[in-house]
Amino acid sequence: MPARPRTRSEKTTLSLDAIVAATLALVDELGCEAVSMRRVSQAVQTGPASLYVYVPDRGALMALALDLAVAGVRLPTDSDGDWRARLELLVDRSVTALAAHNDIATVGMAGALPGPHSLRITEEVLRLLRTGGIGDAACAWAADLIGQYIASSALEEREKAEEAFAARLDTLYRSLPTGRYPTIHALAPLLTSGDGATRGAWKLRVLIDGLLAGA
Amino acid sequence: MPARPRTRSEKTTLSLDAIVAATLALVDELGCEAVSMRRVSQAVQTGPASLYVYVPDRGALMALALDLAVAGVRLPTDSDGDWRARLELLVDRSVTALAAHNDIATVGMAGALPGPHSLRITEEVLRLLRTGGIGDAACAWAADLIGQYIASSALEEREKAEEAFAARLDTLYRSLPTGRYPTIHALAPLLTSGDGATRGAWKLRVLIDGLLAGA
DNA sequence: ACCTGAACACCGTTCAAGT
DNA sequence: ACCTGAACACCGTTCAAGT
């Protein structure tokens, strides 16, 4: 076989998709804070300056990675039940998708504008709430509340260090002076009990119950 | 008058309190991301290495600043009404305190352990929920949910750039293709309507209604 | 004993220069 | 036209050396 006359060896052509995918993979591995433009550029085999051809700055790149994290979320279908069952399923899938990518949800709370995949989920949340007969203004605010819930819960449920954090919290609670913190002390076993999914389902139920109570 | 024989000129003695206060002031001014150990050390007139005598690392310093941000929150008293009114007041005060310090709430979501002032608020939230006759397990999970709500809302309501962000969101929503995002398009005016406080009060009401519905 | 200068191994971003 | 080396102005953290 003839020697291949490539100039760039194994190097894949640079593209926005490749850069964003590499970014998300690094977030999975190292967490958002440790993902630098330089590390991303290494992962796609260039220098840091080359990334700026595709992306205006680090924040925009992280926002793209956030949107990619949520790209695979499937919207519930008719066979998934009534509007409420479908809403709970959609929210749960969104939390799971984000939690699977370490602390990528922090990007959303940092004030990035939502990308197309996030918007697709927001659109469906709003549509389901309306199907449920919630008033328009309440839909708008409820979608906001649900968005907050998704981001917070994704952070709480993320795979890396969830149980480790719970254990540190538990130790803290038990070490607290009984005099100043009697209730925390009394409820300490409950405060860190249950896995993320169970707590999440409970919280989401509370949230929707509250919505319906006010309607 | 005699020449003062000071060696260190105007320099205040270094102390943990001074360092934490300087850190929070810089967060107010620049935002968490831009607050570096070097800038803090400048503000207290030393070199960066000196901070490590008082604090193990940047994360711990930010956690102390977070706790300081919430140190001034007054607990509601008997004259503030029943448990629910008092809970709503306490949560509102906590959100306001955090929102007054730029994006300091991000530190909480980044997984810092709660400091004594945060714990004092958690203790009172739990106590009030119990007073309301909520079951112990529900109290524990509800306190968690309320904590998430406080941090998220503080970020949403922070003074810097709240209205600017709402305007950017509004522009985005209106620019969306009607075909793919009909509901967002239809509700666009409502999605960014209302000031932070109004939305916050509404959300908190929903949350507690939901708690009571499930009890 | 307490403090810190200087160094190490990093950052994000820009821009002149190269192909 | 597209890409990037090299530089600029920063980082967090450590530790040997000073007082």
XYZ file of C-alpha atoms (C1' of nucleotides) in Angstrom:
468
model
C 0.000 0.000 0.000
C 1.221 3.500 -0.848
C 2.406 5.917 1.817
C -0.399 8.359 2.480
C 0.677 11.868 1.620
C -1.282 13.562 4.409
C 0.124 16.745 5.794
C -1.921 16.742 9.020
C -1.507 13.095 10.109
C -4.481 11.714 12.100
C -5.919 15.145 12.753
C -9.642 15.501 12.118
C -10.710 18.669 10.361
C -11.589 21.359 12.857
C -15.274 22.175 13.165
C -17.609 23.784 15.662
C -19.310 20.462 16.379
C -16.007 18.772 17.142
C -14.996 21.610 19.449
C -18.269 21.570 21.365
C -18.230 17.790 21.688
C -14.670 17.901 23.005
C -15.687 20.610 25.472
C -18.567 18.572 26.862
C -16.349 15.502 27.163
C -13.859 17.542 29.168
C -16.640 18.884 31.410
C -17.653 15.281 32.120
C -14.120 14.443 33.084
C -12.885 17.552 34.890
C -15.846 19.806 35.715
C -16.659 23.186 34.227
C -14.125 25.208 36.161
C -11.203 23.108 34.978
C -12.194 23.201 31.309
C -9.982 25.814 29.703
C -9.728 26.999 26.125
C -6.231 25.603 26.097
C -7.303 22.138 27.179
C -10.112 22.112 24.624
C -7.696 23.192 21.911
C -5.352 20.362 22.904
C -8.212 17.873 22.682
C -8.916 18.931 19.108
C -5.236 19.217 18.311
C -4.720 22.921 17.710
C -3.615 25.963 19.583
C -5.999 28.022 21.730
C -6.176 30.872 19.220
C -7.823 28.645 16.633
C -10.940 28.190 18.753
C -11.747 31.862 18.361
C -12.462 31.288 14.685
C -15.516 29.257 15.744
C -16.576 30.800 19.029
C -16.429 34.350 20.417
C -15.315 33.401 23.924
C -15.248 30.726 26.622
C -18.740 31.554 27.894
C -20.296 31.003 24.494
C -18.490 27.686 24.139
C -19.774 26.505 27.518
C -23.298 27.578 26.545
C -23.035 25.439 23.405
C -21.849 22.493 25.499
C -24.857 22.984 27.804
C -27.221 22.893 24.866
C -25.532 19.782 23.508
C -25.991 18.079 26.881
C -29.727 18.424 26.500
C -29.909 17.675 22.765
C -30.760 14.012 23.250
C -33.758 14.506 25.547
C -36.782 12.822 23.931
C -40.133 14.544 24.241
C -42.827 12.341 25.816
C -45.516 11.020 23.467
C -49.242 10.342 23.745
C -48.533 6.887 25.103
C -46.785 8.369 28.144
C -50.043 9.399 29.810
C -51.808 12.667 30.543
C -50.200 16.095 30.520
C -48.988 15.810 34.085
C -47.348 12.416 33.639
C -45.708 13.674 30.482
C -44.483 16.851 32.150
C -42.957 14.888 35.011
C -41.283 12.549 32.546
C -39.886 15.416 30.483
C -38.524 17.207 33.538
C -37.012 13.991 34.838
C -35.327 13.299 31.508
C -33.934 16.823 31.417
C -32.499 16.535 34.910
C -30.986 13.163 34.089
C -29.426 14.449 30.872
C -27.797 17.377 32.661
C -26.735 15.365 35.689
C -24.950 12.954 33.335
C -22.569 15.758 32.405
C -21.090 16.694 35.749
C -21.721 20.338 36.692
C -22.645 21.567 33.197
C -25.900 22.939 34.694
C -23.917 25.718 36.395
C -23.552 27.292 32.958
C -27.294 27.834 32.793
C -27.395 29.526 36.163
C -24.504 31.740 35.161
C -26.872 33.538 32.819
C -26.286 32.049 29.384
C -29.072 32.482 26.868
C -30.877 29.196 26.122
C -29.890 27.347 22.947
C -32.244 25.622 20.503
C -32.387 22.322 22.379
C -33.169 24.009 25.681
C -35.829 26.034 23.922
C -37.385 22.900 22.463
C -37.829 21.621 26.029
C -39.191 24.957 27.265
C -41.651 24.965 24.369
C -42.937 21.530 25.335
C -43.141 22.391 29.041
C -45.245 25.433 28.221
C -47.447 23.439 25.857
C -48.078 20.728 28.457
C -48.878 23.261 31.185
C -51.405 24.902 28.873
C -52.902 21.522 28.052
C -53.395 21.151 31.792
C -55.591 24.216 31.818
C -53.119 26.456 33.645
C -53.638 30.155 32.873
C -51.211 31.842 30.512
C -49.472 34.020 33.098
C -49.155 31.065 35.470
C -47.715 28.966 32.611
C -45.023 31.532 32.005
C -43.968 31.770 35.632
C -44.327 28.049 36.191
C -42.002 27.324 33.261
C -39.473 29.621 34.882
C -39.849 27.822 38.215
C -39.522 24.443 36.506
C -36.399 25.644 34.720
C -34.871 26.631 38.040
C -35.855 23.263 39.434
C -34.233 21.378 36.558
C -30.919 23.186 36.877
C -30.771 22.956 40.680
C -31.707 19.301 40.732
C -29.245 18.392 38.002
C -26.512 19.882 40.141
C -27.768 18.058 43.210
C -28.079 14.735 41.415
C -24.909 14.770 39.432
C -23.023 11.543 39.487
C -19.697 12.858 40.580
C -19.607 13.334 44.311
C -23.316 13.173 45.126
C -22.969 10.572 47.845
C -19.668 12.020 48.993
C -21.292 15.404 49.534
C -24.266 13.881 51.368
C -21.858 12.143 53.719
C -19.968 15.371 54.455
C -23.269 17.149 55.085
C -24.432 14.398 57.397
C -21.227 14.606 59.415
C -21.648 18.382 59.664
C -25.258 18.137 60.845
C -24.415 15.597 63.509
C -21.515 17.667 64.779
C -23.685 20.746 65.292
C -24.396 21.979 68.860
C -27.829 20.674 69.873
C -28.614 23.910 71.648
C -28.432 26.258 68.691
C -29.628 23.838 66.005
C -32.150 21.514 67.698
C -34.310 20.876 64.630
C -31.428 20.177 62.266
C -30.077 17.820 64.879
C -33.419 16.085 65.330
C -33.967 15.646 61.600
C -30.344 14.914 60.671
C -30.978 11.357 59.466
C -33.822 12.544 57.216
C -32.000 15.567 55.815
C -29.627 13.493 53.757
C -31.877 10.478 53.201
C -33.189 9.159 49.904
C -31.463 9.060 46.554
C -31.552 11.941 44.132
C -34.244 10.431 41.935
C -36.678 9.805 44.815
C -36.190 13.255 46.272
C -36.478 14.744 42.806
C -39.768 13.004 42.060
C -41.161 14.157 45.406
C -40.116 17.761 44.840
C -41.547 17.858 41.353
C -44.855 16.464 42.645
C -44.963 19.209 45.289
C -44.304 21.807 42.662
C -47.095 20.709 40.347
C -49.503 20.193 43.238
C -48.825 23.815 44.178
C -49.510 24.944 40.654
C -52.845 23.148 40.620
C -53.790 24.393 44.094
C -53.443 27.979 42.929
C -55.272 27.536 39.619
C 3.188 67.112 66.109
C 5.733 64.279 66.149
C 6.376 62.114 63.128
C 4.559 58.828 63.669
C 7.048 55.985 63.746
C 4.772 53.423 62.099
C 6.409 50.780 59.995
C 3.277 49.670 58.121
C 1.729 53.074 57.298
C -2.098 53.017 56.979
C -2.243 49.261 56.750
C -4.869 47.584 58.920
C -3.785 44.416 60.689
C -4.569 41.375 58.621
C -7.419 39.215 59.903
C -9.818 36.613 58.559
C -12.758 38.975 58.987
C -11.065 41.706 56.985
C -10.177 39.241 54.232
C -13.713 37.866 53.968
C -15.247 41.348 54.004
C -12.888 42.459 51.245
C -13.777 39.354 49.246
C -17.516 40.022 49.472
C -17.004 43.658 48.493
C -15.090 42.522 45.414
C -17.841 40.044 44.534
C -20.337 42.905 44.686
C -18.214 44.923 42.343
C -16.831 42.358 39.896
C -18.763 39.104 40.244
C -17.474 35.810 41.626
C -15.504 34.711 38.597
C -13.394 37.864 38.548
C -12.544 37.743 42.253
C -9.058 36.319 42.481
C -6.814 35.652 45.430
C -4.478 38.247 44.025
C -7.130 40.941 43.862
C -8.303 40.145 47.391
C -4.728 40.307 48.644
C -4.324 43.706 46.978
C -7.487 44.945 48.680
C -6.081 44.033 52.089
C -2.615 45.214 51.124
C -0.558 42.047 51.104
C 0.674 39.464 48.684
C -1.441 36.483 47.632
C 0.577 34.022 49.680
C -0.442 35.706 52.922
C -4.089 34.768 52.452
C -3.199 31.106 52.829
C -2.389 31.690 56.464
C -6.093 32.339 57.065
C -7.825 30.212 54.461
C -6.993 26.873 52.828
C -7.987 27.850 49.282
C -10.119 30.090 47.082
C -13.221 27.892 47.427
C -13.188 28.129 51.214
C -12.813 31.905 51.028
C -15.787 32.194 48.686
C -17.824 29.965 51.018
C -17.029 32.324 53.895
C -18.109 35.290 51.773
C -21.377 33.501 51.027
C -22.031 32.961 54.690
C -21.230 36.586 55.440
C -23.748 37.666 52.785
C -26.481 35.975 54.768
C -25.256 36.929 58.244
C -27.561 39.939 58.528
C -30.825 38.138 57.774
C -33.197 38.686 60.685
C -35.407 35.807 61.748
C -39.128 36.669 61.773
C -40.777 37.071 65.158
C -44.188 36.263 66.661
C -45.522 39.598 65.439
C -44.885 38.597 61.821
C -47.885 36.255 61.698
C -48.405 32.524 61.518
C -45.774 29.979 60.478
C -46.487 30.372 56.784
C -46.246 34.163 56.790
C -43.038 33.918 58.767
C -41.579 31.310 56.434
C -42.354 33.430 53.385
C -40.787 36.439 55.073
C -37.648 34.525 56.013
C -37.209 33.119 52.521
C -37.780 36.523 50.979
C -35.203 38.109 53.267
C -32.688 35.403 52.409
C -33.189 35.888 48.668
C -32.874 39.649 49.062
C -29.687 39.345 51.104
C -28.048 37.097 48.521
C -29.293 39.069 45.526
C -27.722 42.191 47.045
C -24.304 40.591 46.574
C -24.214 39.981 42.843
C -23.772 36.306 41.943
C -22.515 35.138 45.357
C -25.308 32.505 45.337
C -23.392 30.538 42.686
C -20.968 29.541 45.448
C -23.747 27.647 47.192
C -24.672 25.728 44.078
C -21.029 24.880 43.492
C -21.243 22.546 46.463
C -19.807 24.458 49.410
C -20.791 23.225 52.850
C -23.180 25.639 54.622
C -21.671 28.023 57.169
C -23.147 28.936 60.570
C -25.347 31.757 59.264
C -26.806 29.602 56.507
C -27.424 26.885 59.068
C -29.227 29.330 61.349
C -31.650 30.003 58.476
C -32.032 26.297 57.682
C -32.739 25.618 61.342
C -35.524 28.208 61.388
C -36.998 26.989 58.080
C -37.188 23.474 59.465
C -38.677 24.696 62.737
C -41.371 26.710 60.956
C -42.268 23.819 58.654
C -42.663 21.566 61.672
C -44.800 24.185 63.395
C -47.002 23.982 60.298
C -47.619 20.328 60.978
C -45.590 19.031 58.041
C -44.278 15.512 58.608
C -40.614 15.089 59.488
C -39.528 13.516 56.219
C -41.439 16.121 54.220
C -39.796 18.864 56.325
C -36.373 17.592 55.424
C -37.030 17.431 51.698
C -38.983 20.669 51.716
C -36.075 22.495 53.364
C -33.867 21.193 50.573
C -36.331 22.399 47.944
C -36.596 25.797 49.632
C -32.812 26.044 49.723
C -32.679 25.403 45.985
C -35.368 27.994 45.494
C -33.497 30.618 47.510
C -30.255 30.174 45.601
C -31.908 30.096 42.173
C -34.065 33.097 42.877
C -31.218 35.124 44.296
C -29.372 34.596 41.046
C -32.441 35.517 39.037
C -33.150 38.613 41.085
C -29.680 39.962 41.435
C -29.419 43.646 40.869
C -26.689 43.593 38.279
C -28.105 42.861 34.866
C -31.549 41.515 35.794
C -33.461 43.778 33.453
C -30.728 43.583 30.834
C -31.005 39.815 30.765
C -34.803 39.917 30.585
C -34.551 42.207 27.577
C -32.118 39.880 25.797
C -34.400 36.928 26.527
C -37.409 38.812 25.247
C -35.624 39.641 22.005
C -34.636 35.996 21.618
C -38.186 34.731 22.198
C -39.648 37.144 19.682
C -37.069 36.234 17.057
C -37.904 32.512 17.271
C -39.599 30.783 14.306
C -43.324 30.588 15.050
C -43.533 27.127 13.506
C -41.189 25.325 15.848
C -41.881 27.353 19.004
C -45.550 28.386 18.842
C -46.188 28.431 22.582
C -43.062 30.387 23.473
C -44.014 32.833 20.755
C -47.591 33.137 21.999
C -46.537 33.666 25.620
C -43.458 35.787 24.917
C -44.784 38.944 26.592
C -45.644 36.982 29.745
C -42.391 35.018 29.899
C -40.343 38.014 30.892
C -43.081 39.995 32.656
C -43.192 41.016 36.296
C -40.331 42.077 38.525
C -38.258 39.609 40.460
C -40.027 40.184 43.752
C -43.511 39.576 42.331
C -42.463 36.435 40.500
C -40.605 35.289 43.581
C -43.596 35.714 45.861
C -45.773 33.816 43.395
C -43.303 30.936 43.102
C -42.892 30.632 46.837
C -46.661 30.530 47.282
C -46.886 27.735 44.711
C -44.205 25.830 46.524
C -45.858 25.997 49.925
C -49.295 25.283 48.463
C -47.785 22.139 46.993
C -46.359 21.149 50.335
C -49.732 21.531 52.012
C -51.564 19.704 49.220
C -49.410 16.650 49.807
C -49.641 16.663 53.606
C 6.300 31.719 64.961
C 4.481 34.186 61.626
C 4.706 36.071 57.188
C 5.916 36.595 52.193
C 9.015 37.047 47.629
C 9.621 34.557 44.043
C 8.624 30.851 41.327
C 5.811 27.137 39.035
C 2.483 25.770 36.070
C -1.204 27.457 34.452
C -5.198 30.954 32.472
C -8.371 33.950 28.316
C -7.732 36.674 24.545
C -5.436 39.365 20.832
C -3.028 40.209 16.703
C 0.707 40.277 13.583
C 2.495 37.197 10.649
C 2.364 33.250 7.972
C 0.306 29.849 4.411
C -9.037 33.606 3.240
C -8.144 30.995 6.786
C -5.311 29.746 10.528
C -1.929 30.216 14.427
C 2.769 31.381 17.085
C 3.913 34.250 20.241
C 2.912 37.556 23.431
C 0.222 40.155 27.060
C -1.691 40.446 31.298
C -3.360 37.671 34.212
C -4.438 33.112 37.432
C -4.074 29.528 42.253
C -0.884 27.585 45.086
C 3.640 26.293 47.150
C 7.749 26.773 49.680
C 12.187 28.340 50.835
C 13.799 32.087 52.990
C 13.399 35.954 55.788
C 12.046 38.629 60.235
